[in-house]
Coordinates of C-alpha atoms and ligand atoms in Angstrom, one line a residue:
M1260 CA 19.6 -7.3 -3.0
P1261 CA 19.2 -11.1 -2.9
P1262 CA 15.9 -12.4 -1.8
C1263 CA 17.5 -14.4 1.0
F1264 CA 20.9 -14.8 2.5
L1265 CA 22.5 -16.8 5.3
I1266 CA 24.6 -15.4 8.1
L1267 CA 26.9 -18.1 9.6
E1268 CA 28.2 -17.2 13.0
N1269 CA 28.9 -19.2 16.1
E1270 CA 27.7 -22.3 14.3
L1271 CA 24.3 -20.8 14.1
A1272 CA 22.6 -20.4 10.7
R1273 CA 20.0 -17.7 10.7
V1274 CA 18.2 -16.6 7.7
I1275 CA 17.0 -13.2 6.7
L1276 CA 14.2 -13.1 4.3
H1277 CA 13.3 -10.0 2.4
G1278 CA 9.8 -8.9 1.4
S1279 CA 7.7 -5.8 1.4
P1280 CA 6.6 -3.9 4.5
L1281 CA 2.8 -4.2 4.8
S1282 CA 2.2 -3.0 8.3
P1283 CA 4.7 -1.2 10.5
G1284 CA 6.1 -2.5 13.8
I1285 CA 8.3 -5.2 15.1
A1286 CA 7.1 -8.7 16.3
I1287 CA 9.2 -11.3 18.0
G1288 CA 7.6 -14.7 18.5
T1289 CA 7.0 -18.3 17.5
L1290 CA 6.2 -19.1 13.9
N1291 CA 2.8 -20.7 13.2
L1292 CA 3.1 -21.9 9.6
L1293 CA -0.2 -22.7 8.0
P1294 CA -0.2 -25.5 5.4
D1295 CA 1.0 -24.6 1.9
T1296 CA -1.7 -25.5 -0.6
H1297 CA 1.2 -26.2 -3.1
L1298 CA 2.5 -29.1 -0.9
C1299 CA -0.2 -31.6 -0.4
D1300 CA -0.9 -35.3 -0.6
K1301 CA -0.7 -36.2 -4.3
R1302 CA -1.9 -39.8 -4.8
P1303 CA -3.4 -41.5 -7.9
I1304 CA -6.5 -43.5 -7.0
S1305 CA -8.4 -46.4 -8.5
E1306 CA -12.0 -46.3 -9.9
A1307 CA -13.1 -48.0 -6.7
E1308 CA -11.9 -45.1 -4.5
V1309 CA -13.6 -42.3 -6.4
D1310 CA -16.8 -42.2 -4.4
A1311 CA -14.9 -42.3 -1.1
E1312 CA -12.7 -39.3 -2.2
I1313 CA -15.8 -37.3 -3.3
E1314 CA -17.4 -38.0 0.0
A1315 CA -14.2 -36.9 1.9
L1316 CA -14.3 -33.7 -0.1
E1317 CA -17.9 -33.0 0.8
T1318 CA -17.2 -33.7 4.5
A1319 CA -14.1 -31.4 4.4
S1320 CA -16.1 -28.6 2.8
A1321 CA -18.9 -28.9 5.4
S1322 CA -16.4 -28.9 8.3
A1323 CA -14.5 -25.9 6.9
S1324 CA -17.8 -24.1 6.5
A1325 CA -18.9 -24.9 10.1
R1326 CA -15.6 -23.6 11.4
L1327 CA -16.0 -20.4 9.5
K1328 CA -19.5 -20.0 10.8
A1329 CA -18.3 -20.3 14.3
T1330 CA -15.5 -17.8 13.6
A1331 CA -18.0 -15.3 12.1
S1332 CA -20.3 -15.5 15.1
S1333 CA -17.3 -14.9 17.5
I1334 CA -16.0 -11.7 15.8
P1335 CA -16.0 -8.9 18.3
A1336 CA -18.4 -6.0 17.7
H1337 CA -15.6 -3.4 17.0
L1338 CA -14.5 -5.6 14.1
A1339 CA -17.9 -6.3 12.8
E1340 CA -17.0 -5.2 9.2
Y1341 CA -14.8 -8.3 8.9
R1342 CA -17.7 -10.6 9.5
E1343 CA -18.5 -10.0 5.8
I1344 CA -15.1 -11.2 4.7
V1345 CA -15.5 -14.4 6.8
E1346 CA -19.0 -14.9 5.3
L1347 CA -17.6 -14.5 1.8
Q1348 CA -15.1 -17.3 2.7
M1349 CA -18.0 -19.4 4.0
E1350 CA -19.6 -19.0 0.6
L1351 CA -16.4 -19.8 -1.3
V1352 CA -15.7 -23.0 0.6
R1353 CA -19.1 -24.3 -0.6
D1354 CA -18.7 -22.7 -4.1
P1355 CA -19.7 -25.1 -6.9
R1356 CA -16.8 -23.9 -9.1
V1357 CA -14.4 -25.1 -6.5
L1358 CA -16.2 -28.3 -5.5
N1359 CA -17.4 -29.4 -9.0
G1360 CA -13.9 -28.6 -10.4
A1361 CA -12.3 -30.8 -7.8
K1362 CA -14.9 -33.6 -8.1
G1363 CA -14.5 -33.6 -11.9
R1364 CA -10.7 -34.1 -11.4
I1365 CA -11.3 -36.9 -8.9
R1366 CA -13.6 -38.7 -11.4
H1367 CA -11.8 -38.1 -14.6
K1368 CA -8.1 -37.8 -13.6
K1369 CA -8.4 -40.5 -10.9
I1370 CA -6.5 -38.4 -8.3
C1371 CA -7.1 -38.1 -4.6
A1372 CA -9.3 -35.3 -3.2
S1373 CA -6.4 -33.1 -1.9
W1374 CA -4.6 -33.3 -5.2
A1375 CA -7.8 -32.4 -7.0
V1376 CA -8.4 -29.5 -4.6
S1377 CA -4.9 -28.2 -5.0
E1378 CA -5.1 -28.2 -8.8
T1379 CA -8.6 -26.6 -8.9
I1380 CA -7.5 -23.9 -6.5
A1381 CA -4.3 -23.2 -8.4
E1382 CA -6.3 -22.8 -11.6
L1383 CA -9.0 -20.6 -10.2
A1384 CA -6.6 -18.4 -8.2
A1385 CA -4.3 -17.9 -11.3
L1386 CA -7.4 -16.9 -13.3
F1387 CA -8.3 -14.2 -10.8
E1388 CA -4.7 -13.1 -10.2
S1389 CA -4.3 -12.5 -14.0
M1390 CA -7.1 -10.0 -13.9
A1391 CA -5.9 -6.4 -14.3
D1392 CA -8.5 -5.0 -11.8
P1393 CA -6.7 -5.2 -8.4
C1394 CA -9.9 -5.9 -6.5
L1395 CA -10.6 -8.9 -8.7
S1396 CA -7.0 -10.1 -8.8
E1397 CA -6.8 -10.0 -5.0
R1398 CA -9.8 -12.4 -4.9
G1399 CA -7.2 -15.0 -6.0
Q1400 CA -5.8 -14.8 -2.4
D1401 CA -9.3 -15.6 -1.0
I1402 CA -9.4 -18.6 -3.3
R1403 CA -6.0 -19.9 -2.1
N1404 CA -7.1 -19.4 1.5
I1405 CA -10.1 -21.6 0.8
G1406 CA -7.8 -24.2 -0.6
Q1407 CA -5.8 -24.1 2.5
R1408 CA -8.9 -24.7 4.6
L1409 CA -10.1 -27.6 2.5
L1410 CA -6.7 -29.2 2.5
G1411 CA -6.4 -28.8 6.3
A1412 CA -9.9 -30.4 6.7
L1413 CA -9.0 -33.2 4.3
A1414 CA -5.9 -33.9 6.3
G1415 CA -8.1 -34.2 9.4
D1416 CA -6.5 -31.1 10.8
S1417 CA -9.4 -29.9 12.9
S1418 CA -7.4 -27.4 14.8
T1419 CA -6.1 -25.5 11.7
H1420 CA -3.0 -24.9 13.8
A1421 CA -5.0 -22.6 16.0
S1422 CA -3.3 -21.8 19.3
D1423 CA -4.2 -20.0 22.4
S1424 CA -0.8 -18.4 22.7
P1425 CA 0.5 -15.4 20.8
C1426 CA 2.1 -16.4 17.5
I1427 CA 3.4 -15.0 14.2
L1428 CA 1.2 -16.4 11.5
A1429 CA 2.9 -17.4 8.3
S1430 CA 1.2 -18.6 5.2
Y1431 CA 1.3 -18.6 1.4
A1432 CA -1.7 -16.1 1.6
L1433 CA -3.6 -15.0 4.7
S1434 CA -7.1 -13.8 5.1
A1435 CA -9.0 -11.7 7.6
A1436 CA -10.7 -15.0 8.6
N1437 CA -7.4 -16.5 9.7
I1438 CA -6.7 -13.6 12.0
M1439 CA -10.2 -13.8 13.5
E1440 CA -9.9 -17.5 14.0
F1441 CA -6.8 -17.1 16.0
S1442 CA -8.3 -14.2 17.8
P1443 CA -6.7 -10.9 16.8
D1444 CA -5.0 -10.7 20.3
N1445 CA -3.1 -13.9 19.6
V1446 CA -1.7 -12.8 16.2
I1447 CA 1.3 -10.6 17.0
G1448 CA 2.7 -10.6 13.4
M1449 CA 2.0 -11.9 9.9
V1450 CA 4.2 -12.9 7.1
T1451 CA 3.1 -14.2 3.7
V1452 CA 4.4 -15.2 0.3
E1453 CA 1.7 -13.3 -1.4
G1454 CA -0.1 -10.1 -0.5
G1455 CA 0.5 -6.5 -1.5
V1456 CA -0.2 -3.3 0.5
T1457 CA -3.7 -3.1 -0.8
S1458 CA -4.7 -6.7 0.1
H1459 CA -7.5 -7.2 2.6
V1460 CA -5.0 -8.6 5.1
A1461 CA -2.6 -5.7 4.9
I1462 CA -5.5 -3.3 5.5
L1463 CA -6.7 -5.3 8.4
A1464 CA -3.1 -5.7 9.8
R1465 CA -2.6 -1.9 9.7
S1466 CA -5.9 -1.2 11.4
L1467 CA -5.2 -3.8 14.1
K1468 CA -1.6 -2.5 14.4
I1469 CA -0.2 -6.0 13.7
P1470 CA 3.2 -5.8 12.1
A1471 CA 3.2 -7.6 8.7
V1472 CA 5.6 -8.4 5.9
G1473 CA 4.4 -9.7 2.5
G1474 CA 6.0 -11.0 -0.7
V1475 CA 8.5 -13.3 1.1
G1476 CA 9.2 -15.7 -1.7
E1477 CA 11.5 -18.0 0.3
L1478 CA 9.2 -18.4 3.3
F1479 CA 8.3 -22.1 2.8
R1480 CA 11.8 -23.1 1.9
E1481 CA 13.4 -21.5 5.0
A1482 CA 10.8 -21.4 7.8
R1483 CA 9.7 -24.3 10.1
N1484 CA 6.7 -24.4 12.4
G1485 CA 7.6 -23.4 16.0
E1486 CA 10.8 -21.5 15.2
T1487 CA 11.5 -18.1 16.7
I1488 CA 11.1 -15.3 14.2
I1489 CA 11.6 -11.6 14.2
L1490 CA 9.3 -9.7 11.9
D1491 CA 10.3 -6.2 10.9
G1492 CA 7.3 -4.6 9.4
L1493 CA 9.2 -1.3 9.1
A1494 CA 11.9 -2.7 6.9
G1495 CA 10.0 -5.6 5.3
E1496 CA 12.2 -8.3 6.7
A1497 CA 11.9 -11.6 8.6
L1498 CA 14.7 -13.0 10.6
I1499 CA 14.4 -16.7 11.3
G1500 CA 16.2 -18.3 14.2
P1501 CA 17.7 -15.1 15.6
D1502 CA 20.4 -15.3 18.4
E1503 CA 20.1 -13.5 21.7
S1504 CA 21.9 -10.4 20.7
E1505 CA 19.6 -10.0 17.7
I1506 CA 16.5 -10.5 19.9
R1507 CA 17.9 -7.8 22.2
R1508 CA 18.5 -5.4 19.3
F1509 CA 15.1 -5.9 17.9
K1510 CA 13.4 -5.6 21.3
A1511 CA 15.1 -2.2 21.6
R1512 CA 14.0 -1.3 18.1
R1513 CA 10.4 -2.3 18.9
E1514 CA 10.5 -0.3 22.1
S1515 CA 11.9 2.7 20.3
Y1516 CA 9.2 2.5 17.6
A1517 CA 6.4 2.2 20.2
Q1518 CA 7.8 5.2 22.1
F1519 CA 8.1 7.1 18.8
E1520 CA 4.4 6.4 17.8
T1521 CA 3.1 7.3 21.3
E1522 CA 5.0 10.5 21.4
A1523 CA 4.0 11.4 17.9
R1524 CA 0.3 10.7 18.6
Q1525 CA 0.3 12.7 21.7
S1526 CA 1.6 15.8 19.9
A1527 CA -0.3 15.3 16.7
S1528 CA -2.2 18.6 17.0
L1529 CA 1.0 20.7 17.5
P1530 CA 2.3 22.6 14.4
A1531 CA 5.3 21.1 12.5
I1532 CA 8.0 23.7 13.0
T1533 CA 11.6 22.6 12.8
R1534 CA 14.1 23.3 15.7
D1535 CA 15.5 26.2 13.8
G1536 CA 12.1 27.7 13.2
Y1537 CA 11.1 26.7 9.6
D1538 CA 7.3 26.2 9.2
A1539 CA 6.1 23.0 7.5
S1540 CA 2.6 21.6 6.8
V1541 CA 1.6 18.0 6.9
L1542 CA -1.6 16.9 5.0
A1543 CA -3.3 13.5 4.7
N1544 CA -3.5 11.1 1.7
L1545 CA -6.9 9.4 1.5
D1546 CA -7.9 6.6 -0.8
R1547 CA -11.4 5.9 0.3
P1548 CA -14.3 7.9 1.9
Q1549 CA -14.2 5.5 5.0
E1550 CA -10.8 7.0 5.9
A1551 CA -12.1 10.5 6.4
H1552 CA -12.8 10.0 10.1
E1553 CA -9.1 9.8 10.7
L1554 CA -8.5 13.4 9.5
S1555 CA -9.3 15.1 12.8
R1556 CA -7.3 12.6 14.9
C1557 CA -4.1 12.6 13.0
G1558 CA -3.4 16.4 13.0
A1559 CA -3.4 16.8 9.3
E1560 CA -3.9 20.3 8.0
G1561 CA -6.2 19.1 5.1
V1562 CA -6.2 16.5 2.5
G1563 CA -3.1 16.7 0.2
L1564 CA -4.2 13.9 -2.0
Y1565 CA -7.6 12.2 -2.4
R1566 CA -7.0 9.2 -4.8
T1567 CA -10.3 8.9 -6.7
E1568 CA -9.6 5.7 -8.6
F1569 CA -11.0 3.3 -6.1
G1570 CA -14.6 4.5 -6.6
W1571 CA -14.2 3.7 -10.3
L1572 CA -12.6 0.2 -10.1
R1573 CA -15.9 -1.7 -10.3
E1574 CA -18.1 -3.3 -12.9
N1575 CA -20.2 -0.2 -13.7
L1576 CA -19.0 3.4 -13.9
P1577 CA -20.2 5.5 -11.0
D1578 CA -22.7 8.3 -11.8
E1579 CA -22.3 12.0 -11.0
E1580 CA -24.7 11.8 -8.0
A1581 CA -22.7 9.0 -6.3
L1582 CA -19.4 10.8 -7.0
T1583 CA -20.8 14.1 -5.7
Q1584 CA -21.9 12.4 -2.5
E1585 CA -18.5 10.7 -2.1
Y1586 CA -16.5 13.9 -2.7
S1587 CA -18.8 16.1 -0.6
S1588 CA -18.4 13.7 2.4
I1589 CA -14.6 14.2 2.2
V1590 CA -15.0 18.0 2.0
N1591 CA -17.4 18.0 5.0
A1592 CA -15.0 15.8 7.0
A1593 CA -12.2 18.2 6.3
R1594 CA -14.2 21.0 8.1
G1595 CA -13.0 24.0 6.1
K1596 CA -9.5 22.7 5.5
P1597 CA -8.6 22.3 1.8
V1598 CA -9.1 19.0 0.0
V1599 CA -7.0 18.1 -3.1
F1600 CA -9.0 15.8 -5.4
R1601 CA -6.9 14.0 -8.0
A1602 CA -8.4 13.4 -11.3
L1603 CA -8.8 9.7 -12.2
D1604 CA -5.4 8.1 -12.3
V1605 CA -6.4 4.9 -14.0
G1606 CA -4.1 2.9 -16.2
A1607 CA -0.9 1.0 -15.2
D1608 CA -2.0 -1.2 -12.3
K1609 CA -5.4 0.4 -11.9
I1610 CA -7.4 -0.7 -15.0
L1611 CA -11.0 0.2 -15.7
P1612 CA -13.1 -2.2 -17.9
A1613 CA -12.7 0.5 -20.6
H1614 CA -9.0 -0.1 -20.6
E1615 CA -9.2 -3.8 -21.1
A1616 CA -10.5 -3.2 -24.6
L1617 CA -7.4 -1.2 -25.4
H1618 CA -5.1 -4.2 -25.0
E1619 CA -2.1 -2.0 -24.2
P1620 CA 1.2 -3.9 -24.4
N1621 CA 2.7 -1.8 -21.6
P1622 CA 0.0 0.0 -19.6
A1623 CA 2.5 1.8 -17.3
L1624 CA 3.6 3.7 -20.3
G1625 CA 0.1 3.9 -21.8
L1626 CA -3.1 5.7 -21.6
R1627 CA -2.8 6.5 -17.9
G1628 CA -3.9 9.4 -15.7
I1629 CA -4.6 12.7 -17.5
R1630 CA -4.1 10.9 -20.9
F1631 CA -7.0 8.6 -20.2
C1632 CA -9.2 11.5 -18.9
L1633 CA -8.6 13.6 -22.0
A1634 CA -9.1 10.6 -24.3
Y1635 CA -12.5 10.0 -22.7
P1636 CA -13.8 13.6 -22.0
D1637 CA -17.4 12.3 -21.3
I1638 CA -16.1 10.3 -18.4
F1639 CA -13.8 13.1 -17.2
R1640 CA -16.7 15.6 -17.3
I1641 CA -18.7 13.5 -14.9
Q1642 CA -15.8 13.6 -12.4
L1643 CA -15.1 17.3 -12.9
R1644 CA -18.8 18.2 -12.3
A1645 CA -18.7 16.1 -9.1
F1646 CA -15.6 17.9 -7.9
L1647 CA -17.1 21.3 -8.7
R1648 CA -20.3 20.4 -6.9
A1649 CA -18.4 19.1 -3.8
G1650 CA -16.6 22.4 -3.9
S1651 CA -19.8 24.1 -2.8
H1652 CA -19.3 22.5 0.7
G1653 CA -15.8 23.8 1.3
P1654 CA -12.4 24.6 -0.3
I1655 CA -11.2 22.1 -3.0
K1656 CA -8.4 21.9 -5.4
I1657 CA -8.1 19.7 -8.5
L1658 CA -4.9 17.8 -9.2
L1659 CA -3.9 16.2 -12.6
P1660 CA -1.9 13.0 -12.6
M1661 CA 0.8 11.9 -15.1
V1662 CA 1.1 15.3 -16.8
T1663 CA 3.8 15.6 -19.4
G1664 CA 3.0 19.1 -20.9
I1665 CA 1.2 22.4 -20.8
G1666 CA -1.4 21.3 -23.4
E1667 CA -2.9 18.8 -20.9
V1668 CA -3.4 21.6 -18.3
R1669 CA -5.0 23.9 -20.9
Q1670 CA -7.3 21.3 -22.2
T1671 CA -8.4 20.5 -18.7
R1672 CA -9.1 24.2 -18.0
V1673 CA -11.4 24.3 -21.0
L1674 CA -13.3 21.2 -19.7
I1675 CA -13.6 22.8 -16.3
E1676 CA -14.9 26.1 -17.7
Q1677 CA -17.5 24.2 -19.8
S1678 CA -18.6 22.3 -16.7
V1679 CA -18.8 25.5 -14.6
S1680 CA -21.1 27.1 -17.2
D1681 CA -23.3 24.0 -17.5
L1682 CA -23.7 23.9 -13.7
E1683 CA -24.4 27.6 -13.6
R1684 CA -27.1 27.3 -16.3
Q1685 CA -28.6 24.4 -14.5
G1686 CA -28.6 26.3 -11.2
T1687 CA -26.6 23.5 -9.4
P1688 CA -24.5 24.7 -6.5
H1689 CA -20.8 24.5 -7.3
V1690 CA -17.4 26.3 -6.9
A1691 CA -16.5 28.4 -9.9
N1692 CA -12.8 28.6 -9.9
P1693 CA -11.0 25.9 -7.9
P1694 CA -7.1 26.0 -8.0
L1695 CA -5.8 23.6 -10.6
G1696 CA -2.5 21.7 -10.0
I1697 CA -0.4 19.0 -11.5
M1698 CA 1.4 15.9 -10.2
V1699 CA 5.1 16.0 -11.1
E1700 CA 5.7 12.3 -11.7
T1701 CA 7.1 12.1 -15.2
P1702 CA 10.6 13.2 -16.2
A1703 CA 9.0 15.5 -18.8
A1704 CA 6.9 17.4 -16.2
A1705 CA 10.1 17.7 -14.0
L1706 CA 12.0 19.2 -16.9
L1707 CA 9.2 21.5 -17.9
C1708 CA 8.6 22.6 -14.3
P1709 CA 9.3 26.3 -14.8
E1710 CA 6.7 26.5 -17.6
L1711 CA 4.2 24.2 -15.8
A1712 CA 4.5 26.2 -12.6
A1713 CA 3.7 29.3 -14.5
E1714 CA 0.6 27.6 -16.0
C1715 CA -1.0 26.1 -12.9
D1716 CA -1.8 27.0 -9.3
F1717 CA 0.2 24.4 -7.3
L1718 CA 2.3 21.3 -7.9
S1719 CA 2.5 18.0 -6.1
L1720 CA 5.5 15.7 -6.4
G1721 CA 4.6 12.1 -7.0
T1722 CA 7.8 10.5 -5.8
N1723 CA 6.5 7.0 -6.3
D1724 CA 6.1 7.3 -10.0
L1725 CA 8.8 9.9 -10.6
L1726 CA 11.5 7.6 -9.2
H1727 CA 10.3 4.7 -11.4
Y1728 CA 10.0 6.7 -14.6
L1729 CA 13.3 8.5 -14.0
M1730 CA 15.2 5.3 -13.2
A1731 CA 13.4 3.4 -16.0
I1732 CA 12.3 0.6 -13.6
D1733 CA 9.0 -1.3 -13.4
R1734 CA 7.8 -1.0 -9.8
N1735 CA 6.7 -4.6 -9.8
N1736 CA 9.9 -6.1 -11.2
R1737 CA 12.0 -7.4 -8.3
H1738 CA 15.0 -8.0 -10.5
V1739 CA 15.5 -4.2 -10.8
S1740 CA 14.3 -3.3 -7.3
Y1741 CA 17.9 -2.5 -6.3
L1742 CA 17.6 0.6 -8.5
H1743 CA 14.7 1.8 -6.4
D1744 CA 16.9 4.3 -4.6
P1745 CA 15.3 7.5 -3.5
L1746 CA 18.7 8.9 -2.5
H1747 CA 20.1 8.5 -6.0
P1748 CA 21.8 11.8 -6.8
A1749 CA 19.9 12.0 -10.1
F1750 CA 16.6 11.8 -8.4
L1751 CA 17.6 14.3 -5.7
R1752 CA 18.8 16.8 -8.4
V1753 CA 15.5 16.6 -10.2
I1754 CA 13.6 17.3 -6.9
R1755 CA 15.9 20.3 -6.3
E1756 CA 15.2 21.7 -9.8
I1757 CA 11.5 21.3 -9.1
T1758 CA 11.5 23.1 -5.7
Q1759 CA 13.7 25.9 -7.2
A1760 CA 11.4 26.4 -10.2
C1761 CA 8.3 26.5 -7.9
S1762 CA 9.9 28.9 -5.5
E1763 CA 11.0 31.2 -8.4
R1764 CA 7.4 31.4 -9.7
G1765 CA 5.9 31.6 -6.2
K1766 CA 3.9 28.4 -6.7
P1767 CA 3.4 26.0 -3.7
V1768 CA 4.8 22.5 -4.1
S1769 CA 4.2 19.5 -1.9
V1770 CA 5.3 15.8 -1.8
C1771 CA 2.5 13.2 -1.7
G1772 CA 4.5 10.1 -2.6
E1773 CA 5.5 7.5 0.1
L1774 CA 8.9 9.2 0.5
A1775 CA 7.3 11.9 2.6
A1776 CA 6.4 9.3 5.2
D1777 CA 9.9 7.9 5.7
P1778 CA 11.9 9.9 8.3
L1779 CA 15.0 9.8 6.0
G1780 CA 12.7 10.9 3.2
T1781 CA 11.2 13.7 5.3
A1782 CA 14.7 14.9 6.2
I1783 CA 16.2 14.9 2.7
L1784 CA 13.0 16.5 1.3
L1785 CA 13.2 19.2 3.9
G1786 CA 16.8 19.8 2.9
L1787 CA 15.8 20.0 -0.8
G1788 CA 13.3 22.8 0.0
I1789 CA 10.0 20.9 0.5
R1790 CA 7.7 22.4 3.2
T1791 CA 4.5 20.6 2.6
F1792 CA 4.2 16.8 3.0
S1793 CA 1.2 14.6 2.5
A1794 CA 0.9 10.9 3.7
T1795 CA -1.4 8.2 4.9
P1796 CA -3.1 9.4 8.2
R1797 CA -1.3 6.9 10.3
F1798 CA 2.1 8.5 9.4
V1799 CA 1.0 12.1 9.7
P1800 CA 1.7 12.4 13.5
A1801 CA 5.1 10.8 13.0
I1802 CA 6.1 13.1 10.1
K1803 CA 5.1 16.2 12.2
H1804 CA 7.0 14.8 15.2
T1805 CA 10.1 14.2 13.0
L1806 CA 9.9 17.7 11.5
R1807 CA 9.8 19.2 15.0
K1808 CA 13.0 17.4 15.9
L1809 CA 14.9 18.2 12.7
D1810 CA 16.8 21.3 11.9
Y1811 CA 16.6 22.6 8.4
R1812 CA 20.2 23.7 8.2
S1813 CA 21.6 20.2 8.9
C1814 CA 19.2 18.7 6.3
R1815 CA 20.2 21.4 3.8
Q1816 CA 23.9 20.5 4.3
I1817 CA 23.2 16.8 3.7
A1818 CA 21.1 17.6 0.6
N1819 CA 23.8 19.9 -0.8
A1820 CA 26.4 17.1 -0.4
A1821 CA 24.0 14.7 -2.1
L1822 CA 23.4 17.1 -4.9
A1823 CA 27.1 17.5 -5.4
G1824 CA 27.2 13.8 -6.2
A1825 CA 27.7 12.0 -2.9
A1826 CA 27.0 8.3 -3.1
S1827 CA 23.6 7.4 -1.9
A1828 CA 25.1 5.1 0.8
D1829 CA 27.0 8.2 2.2
T1830 CA 23.8 10.3 2.1
R1831 CA 21.9 7.5 3.9
L1832 CA 24.5 7.2 6.6
R1833 CA 24.5 11.0 7.2
L1834 CA 20.7 11.1 7.4
H1835 CA 20.7 8.2 9.8
K1836 CA 23.3 10.0 12.0
T1837 CA 21.4 13.3 11.9
L1838 CA 18.1 11.6 12.8
A1839 CA 19.6 9.6 15.6
R1840 CA 21.0 12.8 17.0
C1841 CA 17.9 14.8 16.6
M1842 CA 15.5 12.1 17.7
E1843 CA 17.7 11.3 20.7
S1844 CA 17.7 7.7 19.8
R1845 CA 20.2 5.5 17.9
H1846 CA 17.4 3.1 16.9
F1847 CA 16.3 4.7 13.8
I1848 CA 12.8 4.2 12.7
H1849 CA 11.7 4.1 9.1
N1850 CA 9.0 2.5 7.0
G1851 CA 11.2 0.5 4.8
L1852 CA 11.2 2.8 1.7
I1853 CA 14.8 3.8 2.1
T1854 CA 16.4 0.4 2.9
G1855 CA 19.6 -0.1 4.8
A1856 CA 20.3 -0.8 8.4
P1857 CA 20.9 1.9 10.9
P1858 CA 24.5 2.6 11.8
Q1859 CA 25.7 0.4 14.7
Ligands
PEP854 C1 3.1 9.0 -6.7 O1 3.3 8.5 -7.8 O2 4.0 9.3 -5.9 C2 1.7 9.1 -6.1 C3 1.5 9.7 -5.0 O3 0.7 8.6 -6.9 P1 0.3 7.0 -6.9 O4 1.1 6.4 -5.8 O5 -1.2 7.1 -6.6 O6 0.7 6.6 -8.2
MG855 MG1 1.6 8.4 -9.2

């Protein structure tokens, strides 16, 4: 799909820009475009002007810092945790690396302060962004944001485009501080050139329920301040200069989505039984201990996937005590419901310092997941012991990522048995025999499913990775993103093989990839024989709601046609129609994973 295209109709040129959905919902409003640090005053200066430019930079830094201070003190109590983020920006805007770097350029290159700031920021941001650790690489966005502030202050823009009326913020990169500055109530949507789903701003947007779209490369070329924009945080699209009929259509879509979320939340505690009486379960995916409080509210029947990597992506490796505490807090929050802990899935885009030394040319195909765990058994043992100890507080299961063969499961069992005997000898409370499962996310594991199902206690389908490895596409390469098609017959056939193998061996299988959270995905997976779904807490009520509206037999028919080779466009259309019928709404709601407009 092209990144941007024009629709010419009735002399009106409107532009649809494509990006990634960061936070669901629809926003319609006026665009407030914050200055782009890449486009600034670039003026050579004479020796006589150097001191004045340095002074201008000092003043700009002091004024940006004062504004941030005022913002920090006005953050409402229920958002107190974001004060830290604003305070971090206060530090960065006075950071000697930024200021001295810019001053050096003014002196030696004889360029004006804004040009010097823009070069310094670009260099520092690129340095951070090239770091493999996502936490550090996202610091690049903070740096760009600081650049924006300094450039705004240098241009004498004391208002930083703040407005008292609701707007859709657009920027190269946004920060939590921007939202606070505008007051969260006035930010009805956000669109950025940069920013992935794990960025600060995406997390904040989701928790404040502000629709957001990131990765919109053409934003600054196509958008103008003050224009009307429709932001579709479900599909990851921004429509600039919409006409009346489009505004009406998206208002209806927004209404439909709000209604859908409300209905879903109200019924979150009801069981997920399809119209024709098939029982399903919906579990929660958690990434961090802070998310555990959402478990009881969202109606999840347990934790289907606890991604453990985030506790390890820091300078020093965590110790067994810290991990035991983290994992026990999740088990306690689950109140007797099972928690599936996934073994460390580092590698690919989640790199530990230990990885950096390996200099892998292609980390997505390298020492990732269980391969890393088994290559570093001393690290793996620390985690296994923490799992087993947390298991003394309630039911746990252990899940292995990136499995390709039976040997990996057997080697892990040996390590678990050794850890159990050590804990026994030391008299440390633990669980002795937790169920052991595998993620099916490599083509090898999918093909070996009958044997693997016999070897382990449960299986979990990682559709995010399975699709990428099956289609041989890099998830970060936009040139091949058109091949990211979860309705591709090859992918659906693989899923069907997996569900069949598991059912023949009587082993439970669930889906914990993002596909489970897309209503089209929920429907096709149901038709392919999946009964257990696991997703981010926010989407759990919606999946349960969708399942209650669906009937298994219709989904089965669509799945059968798709397995017989129907083109994915036909499958998508049939799913749209079925959902529109079942959900009593023609405004189909999806989270953007399966792209394509609803039938008109
Ligand atoms: C998956 O691959 O589908 C999955 C759930 O794992 P992750 O997204 O953490 O790679
Ligand atoms: Mg995965």
